[in-house]
C-alpha positions as a printed NumPy array, in Angstrom:
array([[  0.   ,   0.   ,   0.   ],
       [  1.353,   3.107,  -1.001],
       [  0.846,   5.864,   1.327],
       [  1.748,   9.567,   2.427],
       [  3.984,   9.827,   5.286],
       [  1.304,  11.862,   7.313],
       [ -1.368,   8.697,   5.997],
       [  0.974,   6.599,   7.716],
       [  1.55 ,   8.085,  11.036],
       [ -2.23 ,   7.697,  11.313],
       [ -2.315,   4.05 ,  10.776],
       [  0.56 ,   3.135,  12.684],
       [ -1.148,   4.519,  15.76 ],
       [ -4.096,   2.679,  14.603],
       [ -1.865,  -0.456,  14.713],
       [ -1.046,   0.151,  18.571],
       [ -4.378,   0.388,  19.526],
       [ -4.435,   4.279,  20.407],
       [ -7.623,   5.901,  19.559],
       [ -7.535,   9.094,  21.6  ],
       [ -4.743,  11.8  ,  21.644],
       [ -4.44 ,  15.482,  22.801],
       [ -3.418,  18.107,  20.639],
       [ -2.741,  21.195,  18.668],
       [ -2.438,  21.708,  15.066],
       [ -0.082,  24.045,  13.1  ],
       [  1.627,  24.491,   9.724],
       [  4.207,  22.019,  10.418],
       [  2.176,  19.01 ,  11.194],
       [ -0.638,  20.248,   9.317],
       [ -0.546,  16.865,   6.614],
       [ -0.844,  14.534,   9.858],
       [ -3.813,  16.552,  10.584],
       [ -4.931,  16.263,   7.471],
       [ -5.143,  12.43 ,   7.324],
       [ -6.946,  12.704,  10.925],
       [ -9.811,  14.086,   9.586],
       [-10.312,  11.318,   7.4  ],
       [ -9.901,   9.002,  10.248],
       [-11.769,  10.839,  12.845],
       [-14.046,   7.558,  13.328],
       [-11.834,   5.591,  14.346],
       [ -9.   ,   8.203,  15.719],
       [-10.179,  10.693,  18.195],
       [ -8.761,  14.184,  18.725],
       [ -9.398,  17.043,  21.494],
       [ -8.272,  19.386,  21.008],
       [ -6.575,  21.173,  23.823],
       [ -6.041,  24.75 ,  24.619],
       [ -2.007,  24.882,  24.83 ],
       [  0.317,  22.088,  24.118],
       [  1.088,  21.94 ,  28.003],
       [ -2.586,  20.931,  28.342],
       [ -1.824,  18.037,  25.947],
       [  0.961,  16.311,  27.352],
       [ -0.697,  16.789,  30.92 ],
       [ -4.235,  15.087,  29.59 ],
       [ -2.344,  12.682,  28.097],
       [ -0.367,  11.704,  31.21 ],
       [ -3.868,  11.652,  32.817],
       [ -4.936,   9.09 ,  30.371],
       [ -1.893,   6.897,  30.652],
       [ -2.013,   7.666,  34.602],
       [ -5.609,   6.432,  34.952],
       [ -5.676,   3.37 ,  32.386],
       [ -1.583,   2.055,  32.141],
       [ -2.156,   2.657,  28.677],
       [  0.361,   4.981,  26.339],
       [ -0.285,   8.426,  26.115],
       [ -0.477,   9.897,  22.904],
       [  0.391,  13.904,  22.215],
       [  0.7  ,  15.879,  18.828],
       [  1.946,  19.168,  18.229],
       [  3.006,  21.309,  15.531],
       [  7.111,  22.905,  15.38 ],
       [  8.674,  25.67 ,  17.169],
       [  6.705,  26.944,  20.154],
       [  4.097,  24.225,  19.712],
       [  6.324,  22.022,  20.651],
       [  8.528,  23.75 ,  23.19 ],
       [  5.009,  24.03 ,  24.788],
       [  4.903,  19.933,  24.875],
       [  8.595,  20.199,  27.196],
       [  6.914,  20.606,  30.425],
       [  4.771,  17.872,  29.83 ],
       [  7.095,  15.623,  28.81 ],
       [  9.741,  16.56 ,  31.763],
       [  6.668,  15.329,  34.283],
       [  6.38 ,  12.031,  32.277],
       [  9.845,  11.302,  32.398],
       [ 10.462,  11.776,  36.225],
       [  7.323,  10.394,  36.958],
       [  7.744,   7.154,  34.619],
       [  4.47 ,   8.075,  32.416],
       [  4.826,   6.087,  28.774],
       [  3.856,   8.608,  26.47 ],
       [  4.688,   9.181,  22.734],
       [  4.394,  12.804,  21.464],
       [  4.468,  13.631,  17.604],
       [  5.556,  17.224,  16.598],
       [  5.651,  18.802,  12.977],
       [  9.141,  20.06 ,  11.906],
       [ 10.603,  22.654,   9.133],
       [ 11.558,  20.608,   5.916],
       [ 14.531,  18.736,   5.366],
       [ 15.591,  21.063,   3.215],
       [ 15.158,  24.197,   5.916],
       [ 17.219,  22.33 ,   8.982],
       [ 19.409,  24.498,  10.802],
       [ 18.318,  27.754,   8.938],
       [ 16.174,  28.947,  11.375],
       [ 12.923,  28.851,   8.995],
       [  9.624,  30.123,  10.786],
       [  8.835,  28.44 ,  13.797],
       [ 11.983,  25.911,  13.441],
       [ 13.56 ,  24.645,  16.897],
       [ 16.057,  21.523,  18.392],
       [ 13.29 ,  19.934,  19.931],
       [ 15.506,  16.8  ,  19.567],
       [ 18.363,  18.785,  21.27 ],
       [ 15.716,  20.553,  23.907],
       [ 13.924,  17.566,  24.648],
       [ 17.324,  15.021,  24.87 ],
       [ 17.791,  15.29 ,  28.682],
       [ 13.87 ,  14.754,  29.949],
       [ 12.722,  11.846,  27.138],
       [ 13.657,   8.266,  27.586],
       [ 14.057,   8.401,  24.063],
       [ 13.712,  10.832,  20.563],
       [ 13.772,  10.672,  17.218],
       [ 13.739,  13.264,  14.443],
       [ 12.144,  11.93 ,  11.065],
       [ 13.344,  13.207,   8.016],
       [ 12.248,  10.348,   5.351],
       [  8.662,   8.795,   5.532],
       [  9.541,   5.408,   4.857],
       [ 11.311,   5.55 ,   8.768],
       [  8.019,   6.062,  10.222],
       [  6.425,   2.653,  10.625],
       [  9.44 ,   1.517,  12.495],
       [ 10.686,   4.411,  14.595],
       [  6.889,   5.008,  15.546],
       [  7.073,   0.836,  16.161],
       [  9.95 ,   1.592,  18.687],
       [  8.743,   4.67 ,  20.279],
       [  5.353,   2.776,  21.242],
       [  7.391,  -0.501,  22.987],
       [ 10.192,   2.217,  23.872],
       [  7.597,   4.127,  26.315],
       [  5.69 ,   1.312,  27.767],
       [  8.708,  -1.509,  28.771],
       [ 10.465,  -1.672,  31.318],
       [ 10.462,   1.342,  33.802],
       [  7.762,   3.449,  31.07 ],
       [  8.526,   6.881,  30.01 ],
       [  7.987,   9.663,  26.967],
       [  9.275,   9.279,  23.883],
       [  9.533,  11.847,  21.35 ],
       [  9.213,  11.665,  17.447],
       [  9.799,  14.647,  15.281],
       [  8.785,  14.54 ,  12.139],
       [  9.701,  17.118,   8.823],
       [  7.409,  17.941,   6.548],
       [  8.419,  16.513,   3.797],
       [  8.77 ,  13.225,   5.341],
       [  4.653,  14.024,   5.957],
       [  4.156,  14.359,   2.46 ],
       [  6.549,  11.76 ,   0.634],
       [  5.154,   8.661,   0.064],
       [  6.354,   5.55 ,   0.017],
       [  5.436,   1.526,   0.107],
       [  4.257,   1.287,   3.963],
       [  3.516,  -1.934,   6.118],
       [  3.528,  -2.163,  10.125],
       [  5.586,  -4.348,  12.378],
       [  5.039,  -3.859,  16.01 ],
       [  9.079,  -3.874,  18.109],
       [  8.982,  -6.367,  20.642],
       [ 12.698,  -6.183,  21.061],
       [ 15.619,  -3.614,  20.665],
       [ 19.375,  -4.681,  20.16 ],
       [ 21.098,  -3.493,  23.063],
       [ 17.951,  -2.444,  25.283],
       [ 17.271,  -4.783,  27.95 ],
       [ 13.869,  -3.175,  29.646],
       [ 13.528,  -5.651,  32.521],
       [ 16.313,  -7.341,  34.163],
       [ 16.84 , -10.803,  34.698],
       [ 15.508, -12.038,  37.844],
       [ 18.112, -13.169,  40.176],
       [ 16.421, -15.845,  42.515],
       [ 19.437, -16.038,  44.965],
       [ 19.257, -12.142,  45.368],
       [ 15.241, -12.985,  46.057],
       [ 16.02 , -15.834,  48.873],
       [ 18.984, -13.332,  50.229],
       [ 16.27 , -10.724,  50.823],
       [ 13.744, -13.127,  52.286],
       [ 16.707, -14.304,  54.866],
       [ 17.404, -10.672,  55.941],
       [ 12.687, -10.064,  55.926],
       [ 12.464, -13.507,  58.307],
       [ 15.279, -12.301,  60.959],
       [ 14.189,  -9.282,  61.577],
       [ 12.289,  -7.378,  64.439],
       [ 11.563,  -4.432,  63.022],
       [ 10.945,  -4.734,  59.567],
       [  9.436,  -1.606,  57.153],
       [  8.429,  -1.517,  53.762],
       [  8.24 ,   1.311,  51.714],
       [  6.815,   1.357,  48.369],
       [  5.884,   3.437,  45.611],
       [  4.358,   3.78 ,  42.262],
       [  6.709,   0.604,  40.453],
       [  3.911,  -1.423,  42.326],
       [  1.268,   0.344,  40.095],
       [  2.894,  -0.252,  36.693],
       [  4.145,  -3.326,  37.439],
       [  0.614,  -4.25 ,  37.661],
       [  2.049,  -6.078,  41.16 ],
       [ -1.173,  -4.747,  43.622],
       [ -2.283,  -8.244,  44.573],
       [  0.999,  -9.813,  44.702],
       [  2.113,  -6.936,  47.484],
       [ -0.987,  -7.112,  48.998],
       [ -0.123, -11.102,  49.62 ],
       [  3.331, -10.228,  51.149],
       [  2.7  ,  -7.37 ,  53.021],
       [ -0.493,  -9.521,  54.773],
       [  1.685, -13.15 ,  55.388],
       [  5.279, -11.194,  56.421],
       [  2.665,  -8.99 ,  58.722],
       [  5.163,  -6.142,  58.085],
       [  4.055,  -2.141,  58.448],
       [  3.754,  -0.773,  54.505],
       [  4.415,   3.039,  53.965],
       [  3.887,   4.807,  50.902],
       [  5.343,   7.69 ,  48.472],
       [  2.721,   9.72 ,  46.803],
       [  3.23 ,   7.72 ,  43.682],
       [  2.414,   4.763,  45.016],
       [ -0.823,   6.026,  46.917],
       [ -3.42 ,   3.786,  45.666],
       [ -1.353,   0.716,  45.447],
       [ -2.655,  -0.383,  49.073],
       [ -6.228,   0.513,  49.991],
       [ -5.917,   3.352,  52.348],
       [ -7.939,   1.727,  55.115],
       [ -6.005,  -1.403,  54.78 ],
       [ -4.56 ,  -2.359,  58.729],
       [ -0.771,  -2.445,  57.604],
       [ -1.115,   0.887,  55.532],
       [  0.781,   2.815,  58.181],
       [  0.455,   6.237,  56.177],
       [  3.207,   8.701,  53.707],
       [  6.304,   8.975,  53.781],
       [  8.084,  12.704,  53.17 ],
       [  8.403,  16.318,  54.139],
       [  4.648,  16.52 ,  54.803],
       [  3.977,  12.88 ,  55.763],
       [  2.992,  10.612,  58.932],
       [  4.502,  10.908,  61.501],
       [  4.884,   7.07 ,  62.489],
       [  6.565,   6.285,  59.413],
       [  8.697,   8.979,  58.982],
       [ 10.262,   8.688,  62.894],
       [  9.993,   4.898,  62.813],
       [ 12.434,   4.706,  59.561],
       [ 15.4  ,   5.841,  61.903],
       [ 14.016,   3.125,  63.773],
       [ 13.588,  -0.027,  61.794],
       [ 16.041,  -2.576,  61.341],
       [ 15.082,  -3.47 ,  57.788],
       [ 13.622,  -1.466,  55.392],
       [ 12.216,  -2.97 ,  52.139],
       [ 11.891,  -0.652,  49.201],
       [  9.385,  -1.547,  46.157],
       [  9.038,   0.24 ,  43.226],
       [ 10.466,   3.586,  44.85 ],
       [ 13.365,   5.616,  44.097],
       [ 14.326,   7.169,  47.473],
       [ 13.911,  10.581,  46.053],
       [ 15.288,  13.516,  48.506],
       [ 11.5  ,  14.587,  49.879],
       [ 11.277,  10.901,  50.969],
       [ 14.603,  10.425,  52.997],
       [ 15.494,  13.921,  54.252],
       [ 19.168,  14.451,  55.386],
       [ 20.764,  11.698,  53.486],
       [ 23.665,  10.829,  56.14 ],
       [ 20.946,  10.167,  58.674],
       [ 18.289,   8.442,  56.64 ],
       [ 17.957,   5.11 ,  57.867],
       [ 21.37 ,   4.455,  58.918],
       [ 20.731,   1.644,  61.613],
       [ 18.697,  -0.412,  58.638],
       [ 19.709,  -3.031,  56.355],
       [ 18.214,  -1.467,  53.175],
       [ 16.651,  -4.278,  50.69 ],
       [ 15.301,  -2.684,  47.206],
       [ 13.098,  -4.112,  44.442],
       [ 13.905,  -2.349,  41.651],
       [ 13.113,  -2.653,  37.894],
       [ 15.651,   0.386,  37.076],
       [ 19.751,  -0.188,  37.739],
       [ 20.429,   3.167,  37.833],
       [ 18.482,   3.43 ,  40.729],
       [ 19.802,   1.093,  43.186],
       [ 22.403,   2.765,  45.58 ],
       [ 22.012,   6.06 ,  43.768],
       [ 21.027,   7.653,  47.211],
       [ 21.05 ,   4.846,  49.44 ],
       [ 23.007,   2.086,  49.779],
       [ 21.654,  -0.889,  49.092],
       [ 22.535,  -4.694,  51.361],
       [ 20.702,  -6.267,  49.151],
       [ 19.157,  -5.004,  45.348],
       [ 16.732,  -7.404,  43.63 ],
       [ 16.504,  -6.543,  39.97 ],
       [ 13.883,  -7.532,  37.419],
       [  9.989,  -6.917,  36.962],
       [  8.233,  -6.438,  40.835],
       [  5.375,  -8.728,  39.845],
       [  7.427, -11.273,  39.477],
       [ 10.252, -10.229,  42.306],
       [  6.912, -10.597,  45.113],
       [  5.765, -14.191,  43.406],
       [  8.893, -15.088,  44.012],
       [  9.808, -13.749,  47.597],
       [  6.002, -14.909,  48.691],
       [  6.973, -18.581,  49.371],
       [  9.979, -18.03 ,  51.313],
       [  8.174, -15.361,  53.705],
       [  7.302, -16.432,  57.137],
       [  4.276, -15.827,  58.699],
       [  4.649, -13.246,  61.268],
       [  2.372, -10.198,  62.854],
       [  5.367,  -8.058,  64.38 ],
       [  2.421,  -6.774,  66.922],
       [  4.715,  -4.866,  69.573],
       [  6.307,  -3.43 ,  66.377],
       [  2.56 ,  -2.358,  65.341],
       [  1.96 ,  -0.808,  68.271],
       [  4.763,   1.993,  68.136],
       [  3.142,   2.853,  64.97 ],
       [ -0.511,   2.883,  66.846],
       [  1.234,   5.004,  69.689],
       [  2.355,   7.393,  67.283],
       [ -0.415,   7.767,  65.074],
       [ -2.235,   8.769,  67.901],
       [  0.042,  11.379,  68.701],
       [ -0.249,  12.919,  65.604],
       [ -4.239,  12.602,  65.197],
       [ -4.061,  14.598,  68.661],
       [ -1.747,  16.862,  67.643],
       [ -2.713,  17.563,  63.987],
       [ -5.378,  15.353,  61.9  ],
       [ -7.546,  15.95 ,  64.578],
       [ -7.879,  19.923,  64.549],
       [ -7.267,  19.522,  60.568],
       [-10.832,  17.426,  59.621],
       [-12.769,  19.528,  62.584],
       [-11.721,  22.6  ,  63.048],
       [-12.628,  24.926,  66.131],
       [-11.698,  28.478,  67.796],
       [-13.623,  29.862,  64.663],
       [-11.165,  29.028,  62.326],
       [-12.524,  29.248,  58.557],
       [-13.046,  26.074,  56.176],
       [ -9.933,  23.717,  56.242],
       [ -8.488,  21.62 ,  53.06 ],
       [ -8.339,  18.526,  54.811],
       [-12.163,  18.919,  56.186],
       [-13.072,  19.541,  52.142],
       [-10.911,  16.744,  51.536],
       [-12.733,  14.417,  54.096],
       [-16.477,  15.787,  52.627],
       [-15.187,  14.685,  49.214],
       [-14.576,  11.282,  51.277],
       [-17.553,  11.32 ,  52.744],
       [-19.263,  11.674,  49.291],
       [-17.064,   9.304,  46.97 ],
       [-16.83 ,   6.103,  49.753],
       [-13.446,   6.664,  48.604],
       [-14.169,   5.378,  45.026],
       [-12.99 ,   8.367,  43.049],
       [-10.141,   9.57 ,  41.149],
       [ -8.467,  12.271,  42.899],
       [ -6.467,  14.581,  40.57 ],
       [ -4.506,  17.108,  42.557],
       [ -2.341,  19.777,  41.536],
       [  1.223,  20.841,  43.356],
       [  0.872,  23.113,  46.849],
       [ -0.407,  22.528,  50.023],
       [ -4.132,  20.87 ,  48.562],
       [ -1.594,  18.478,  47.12 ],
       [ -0.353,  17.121,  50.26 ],
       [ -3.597,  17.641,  51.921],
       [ -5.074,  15.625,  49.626],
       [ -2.523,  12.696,  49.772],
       [ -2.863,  12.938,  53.559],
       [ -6.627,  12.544,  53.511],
       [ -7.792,  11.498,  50.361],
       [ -9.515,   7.672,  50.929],
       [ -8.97 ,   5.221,  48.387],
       [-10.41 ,   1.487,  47.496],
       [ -8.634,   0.32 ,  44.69 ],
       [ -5.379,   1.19 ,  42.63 ],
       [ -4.445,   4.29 ,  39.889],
       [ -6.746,   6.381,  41.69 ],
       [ -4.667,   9.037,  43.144],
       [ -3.07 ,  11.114,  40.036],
       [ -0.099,  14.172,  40.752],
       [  2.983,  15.308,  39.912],
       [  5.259,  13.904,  41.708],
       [  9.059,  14.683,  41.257],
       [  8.604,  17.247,  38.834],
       [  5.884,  19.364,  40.966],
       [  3.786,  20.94 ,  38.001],
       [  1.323,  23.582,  39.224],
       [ -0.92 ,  23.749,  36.045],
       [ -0.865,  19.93 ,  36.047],
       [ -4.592,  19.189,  37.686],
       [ -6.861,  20.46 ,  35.615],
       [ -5.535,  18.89 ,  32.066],
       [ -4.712,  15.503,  33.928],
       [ -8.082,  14.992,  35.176],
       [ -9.472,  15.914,  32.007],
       [ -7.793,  12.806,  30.311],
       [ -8.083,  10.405,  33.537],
       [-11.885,  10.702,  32.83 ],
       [-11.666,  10.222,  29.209],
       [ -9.471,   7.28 ,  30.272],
       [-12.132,   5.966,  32.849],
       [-14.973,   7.002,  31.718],
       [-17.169,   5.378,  34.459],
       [-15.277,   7.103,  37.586],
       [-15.722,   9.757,  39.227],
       [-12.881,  12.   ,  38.689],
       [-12.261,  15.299,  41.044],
       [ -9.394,  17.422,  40.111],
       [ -8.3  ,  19.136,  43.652],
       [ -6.347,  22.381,  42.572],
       [ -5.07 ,  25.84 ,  44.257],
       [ -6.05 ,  29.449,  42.945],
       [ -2.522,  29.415,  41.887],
       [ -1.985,  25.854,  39.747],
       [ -5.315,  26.757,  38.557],
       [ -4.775,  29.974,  36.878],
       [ -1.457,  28.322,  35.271],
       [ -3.91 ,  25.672,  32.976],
       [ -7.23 ,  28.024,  33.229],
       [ -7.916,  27.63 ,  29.35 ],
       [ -8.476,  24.086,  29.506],
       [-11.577,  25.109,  30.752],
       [-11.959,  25.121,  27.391],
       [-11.347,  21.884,  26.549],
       [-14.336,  20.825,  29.03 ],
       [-16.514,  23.036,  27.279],
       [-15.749,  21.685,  23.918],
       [-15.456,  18.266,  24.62 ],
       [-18.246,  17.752,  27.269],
       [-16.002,  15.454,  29.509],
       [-17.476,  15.888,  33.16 ],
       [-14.852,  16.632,  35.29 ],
       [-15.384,  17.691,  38.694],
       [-12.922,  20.867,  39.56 ],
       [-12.397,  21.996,  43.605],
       [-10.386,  25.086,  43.642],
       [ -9.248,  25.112,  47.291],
       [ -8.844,  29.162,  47.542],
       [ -6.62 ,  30.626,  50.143],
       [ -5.654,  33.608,  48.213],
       [ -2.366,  32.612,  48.405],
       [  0.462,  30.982,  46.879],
       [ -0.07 ,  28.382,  50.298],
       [  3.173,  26.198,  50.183],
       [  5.63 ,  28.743,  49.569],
       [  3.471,  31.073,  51.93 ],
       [  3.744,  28.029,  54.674],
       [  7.716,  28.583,  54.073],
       [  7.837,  32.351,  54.212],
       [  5.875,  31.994,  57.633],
       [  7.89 ,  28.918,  59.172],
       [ 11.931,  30.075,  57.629],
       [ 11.462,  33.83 ,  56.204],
       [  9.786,  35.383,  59.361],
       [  6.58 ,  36.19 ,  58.069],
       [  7.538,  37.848,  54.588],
       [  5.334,  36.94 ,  52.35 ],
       [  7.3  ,  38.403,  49.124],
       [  4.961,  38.204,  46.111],
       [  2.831,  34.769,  47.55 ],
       [ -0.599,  37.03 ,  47.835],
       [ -2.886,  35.92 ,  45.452],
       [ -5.445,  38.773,  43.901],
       [ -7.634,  36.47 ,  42.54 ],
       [-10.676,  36.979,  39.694],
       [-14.38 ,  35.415,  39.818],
       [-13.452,  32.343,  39.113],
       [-17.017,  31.222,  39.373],
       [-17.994,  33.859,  36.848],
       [-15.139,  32.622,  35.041],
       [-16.472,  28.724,  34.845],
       [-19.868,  30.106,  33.426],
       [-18.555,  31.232,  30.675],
       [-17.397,  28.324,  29.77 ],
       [-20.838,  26.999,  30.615],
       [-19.647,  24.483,  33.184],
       [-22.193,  24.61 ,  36.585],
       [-20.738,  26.578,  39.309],
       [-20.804,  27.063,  42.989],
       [-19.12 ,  28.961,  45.774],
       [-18.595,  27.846,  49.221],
       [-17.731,  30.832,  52.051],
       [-19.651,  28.838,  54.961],
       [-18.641,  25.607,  56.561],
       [-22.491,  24.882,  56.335],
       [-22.733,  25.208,  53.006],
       [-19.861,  22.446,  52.48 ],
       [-21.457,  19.272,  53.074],
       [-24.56 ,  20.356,  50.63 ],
       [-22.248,  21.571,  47.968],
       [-20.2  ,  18.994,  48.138],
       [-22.985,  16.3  ,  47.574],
       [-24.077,  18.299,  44.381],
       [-21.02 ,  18.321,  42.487],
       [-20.973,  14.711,  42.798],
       [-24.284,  14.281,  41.946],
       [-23.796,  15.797,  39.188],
       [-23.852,  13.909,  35.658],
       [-21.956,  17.309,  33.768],
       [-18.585,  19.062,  34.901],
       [-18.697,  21.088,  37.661],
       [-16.478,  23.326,  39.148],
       [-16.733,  24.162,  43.281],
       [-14.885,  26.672,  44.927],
       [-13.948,  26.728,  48.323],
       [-12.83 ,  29.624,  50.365],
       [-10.382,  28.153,  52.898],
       [ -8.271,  29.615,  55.654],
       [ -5.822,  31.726,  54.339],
       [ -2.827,  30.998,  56.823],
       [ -3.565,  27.047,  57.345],
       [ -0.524,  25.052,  57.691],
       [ -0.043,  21.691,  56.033],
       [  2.144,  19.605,  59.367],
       [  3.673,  17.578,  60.164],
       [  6.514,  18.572,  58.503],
       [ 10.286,  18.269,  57.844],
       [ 12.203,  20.861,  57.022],
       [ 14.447,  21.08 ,  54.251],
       [ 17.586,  19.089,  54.956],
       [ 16.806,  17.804,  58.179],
       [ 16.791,  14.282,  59.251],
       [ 13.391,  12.095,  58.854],
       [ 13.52 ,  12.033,  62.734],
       [ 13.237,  15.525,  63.271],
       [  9.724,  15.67 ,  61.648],
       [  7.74 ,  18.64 ,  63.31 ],
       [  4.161,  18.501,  64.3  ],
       [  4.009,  21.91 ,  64.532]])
């Protein structure tokens, strides 16, 4: 079959099964969005607002379903707009493949209209790129790019494509990559690394496991579920991994972090193991380095070499795919409870509902509408069946802290990146993705206003999204900062804000604002009800405080509760 090279990126996405991608058009991809309108039926397009929004609703989707991502912009700023996107998905191990236009062949490195590097700008924050400049290299670099972003430890992928490579043509047929000379995604399995571990799991008294989001794309829930419940041992969590592990489950002992539990965070200068899963040890996790769990024989499960004793040294690294690692290790588990062990976690979760969770979910003294008591009516009103979207600030870690969840790839953030902006276009594509959740973006008046337009996008595309803007008329995290570290001076963190309500009826999306802490519960209930979008703001203390907390470069033990 002899096609057009812009005819062909079309069916080779057709081939891996995508049929929904975010995007913008322009000149330079303007053939590939050519051949989309003839496919339309069986292709479908939204079209976003800016580029950011694409790569954002398209982590959403991948987020939500394990599924690839798919992006398209056109050259130049269109796809400099994609960068941000695509620097999220690559820290946060999102498999997406984005398409941008380029400048002829012909035109390279002349600086035509709206020509960029994108390879060269892109390089550092894609798992791996590729600039077209002949159309019969589509089927197979688009082949690679698809198997590229989804094996092994996932990521984005970028494909640039000229313009004349668009409109060549040339004799196509599709091959899906199942391998790659050179690229081994998943390590072999080492099964005396596996019985090693399980030696070190069986002595000990004090045992911890931590575990993040590898647990989610590995697919591994049910398998961690089975250790965690037969080795008896407390589980903690990174915000990635939130979801994994019901969040009412009895060995769910909480977050780890700057603004985490306190039981976890105290007890990991504590422990005398500490099993990692699927977690990187990233520096808001483990604090002051030198200190970080110094008395512990570390044990990680890791899919990614590069990780393993990149920040902590490792006694014993298991390699390979965690699905299979906790099959494996499963057998040679004994069957423990580690009660007396439980209990310093009991005694200290106390301490901190006393201190903190407990003031946070009912406020008193007259104190205006908290985040975590929105957070907690959202509970109240989703059984903890919802997708919870959140943005980067203080709602973000309020959220994490008190957001309930059932079942896995329900909680959706930026992670190691921290993208304000990120919220609103992610939640848009989880519910695309998932059509029958419920999907509640929690944002700030300050990530909001970054990824406004996309309001937009809801408009257009009718996807019913439920929006909470948790308003504090501030720039709350860095606020929280100037407060605790810059003696009250709050340089440029005020927030004059517009009607934001007024704002959401324009785009003819139903809208409600909530001053009173009666009003909540109502309000609340109605946006869930709801069968359309609907966007709820809530006017929360200004000053509120997201603790416990430690502070930048201090040691996990010196977590403050105040």
């Amino acid at each position: 079959m002899r096609i057009s090279g812009a005819e062909a990126v079309i069916r080779c996405l057709l081939e891996e099964g995508v049929d929904l991608i975010y995007g913008y058009p322009g000149g330079a991809i303007m053939p590939v969005y050519d051949e989309l309108y003839k496919f339309q039926d069986q292709l479908h397009h939204v079209l976003v607002r800016h580029e950011q929004g694409a790569t954002h609703a398209a982590q959403g989707y991948a987020r939500a379903t394990g599924k690839v991502g798919v992006a398209i912009a056109t050259s130049g700023p269109g796809a400099t707009n994609l960068v941000t996107g695509i620097a999220d998905a690559q820290i946060d191990s999102t498999p997406l493949v984005c398409i941008t236009g380029q400048v002829g062949r012909h035109l390279l490195g002349s600086d035509a209209f709206q020509e960029t590097d994108i390879i060269g700008i892109s390089t550092p924050v894609t798992k791996w790129n590729f600039q077209v400049t002949e159309a019969s290299q589509i089927p197979e670099i688009i082949a690679k790019a698809f198997y590229i972003a989804r094996s092994g430890r996932p990521g984005p992928v970028l494909i640039d494509i000229t313009k004349n490579a668009q409109f060549d043509e040339f004799d196509f047929s599709y091959e899906k990559c199942t391998a790659i000379r050179s690229y081994v995604p998943v390590p072999k399995l080492n099964l005396d690394k596996v019985a090693q571990a399980a030696a070190l799991i069986n002595s000990a008294k004090k045992p911890l496991i931590v575990f993040g989001q590898g647990i989610i794309l590995g697919q591994a829930e049910a398998e961690f579920k089975a250790v965690i419940e037969k080795s008896g041992i407390p589980a903690a969590w990174t915000i990635l991994g939130l979801s994994a592990l019901p969040t009412d489950h009895p060995l769910n002992v909480g977050m780890l972090g700057m603004h985490g539990n306190y039981a976890p965070n105290l007890l990991t200068n504590e422990c005398d193991v500490l099993i990692a899963f699927g977690m990187r040890f990233d520096d808001r996790v483990t604090g002051k380095l030198s200190t970080y769990a110094k008395q512990a024989k570390v044990i990680h499960f890791e899919i990614d070499p590069a990780e393993v004793d990149k920040n902590v040294k490792t006694e014993v690294a298991v390699l390979g795919d965690v699905k299979e690692s906790l099959a494996a290790l499963l057998p040679l588990l004994d069957a423990k409870s580690h009660d007396l062990w439980h209990n310093e976690f009991k005694a200290l979760r106390e301490v901190e509902f006393n201190s903190v969770i407990k003031e946070e979910l009912n406020p008193t003294n007259g104190k205006g509408i908290s985040m975590g008591e929105t957070i907690e009516m959202i509970n109240k009103h989703s059984n903890g069946d919802a997708i919870i979207v959140s943005d980067v600030g203080q709602h973000q870690m309020f959220a994490c802290r008190y957001a309930k969840f059932n079942s896995t790839k329900s909680n959706i953030t930026s992670g190691g990146l921290g993208t304000m902006g990120f919220a609103l276009p992610a939640a848009i594509g989880a519910k695309m993705g998932k059509p029958e959740r419920e999907v509640v973006a929690i944002i700030g008046d300050g990530g909001f206003q970054m990824t406004i337009q996309e309001l937009g996008t809801i408009f257009q595309t009718q996807v019913p999204v439920k929006i909470v803007i948790l308003n504090n008329e501030f720039l709350g995290m860095v606020r929280q900062w100037q407060e605790l570290f810059f003696d009250n001076r709050y340089a440029s963190t005020r927030m004059i804000n517009p009607n934001f309500v007024a704002i959401a009826e324009g785009y003819h999306i139903k809208s409600k604002k909530v001053t009173a802490r009666e009003d909540l519960d109502a309000a609340v209930a109605e946006m869930l009800a709801s069968k359309d979008s609907y966007f709820l703001e809530v006017m929360v203390e200004k000053e509120n405080n997201v603790f416990p907390m430690i502070p930048t470069g201090a040691c996990v033990s010196e977590i403050r509760l105040s």
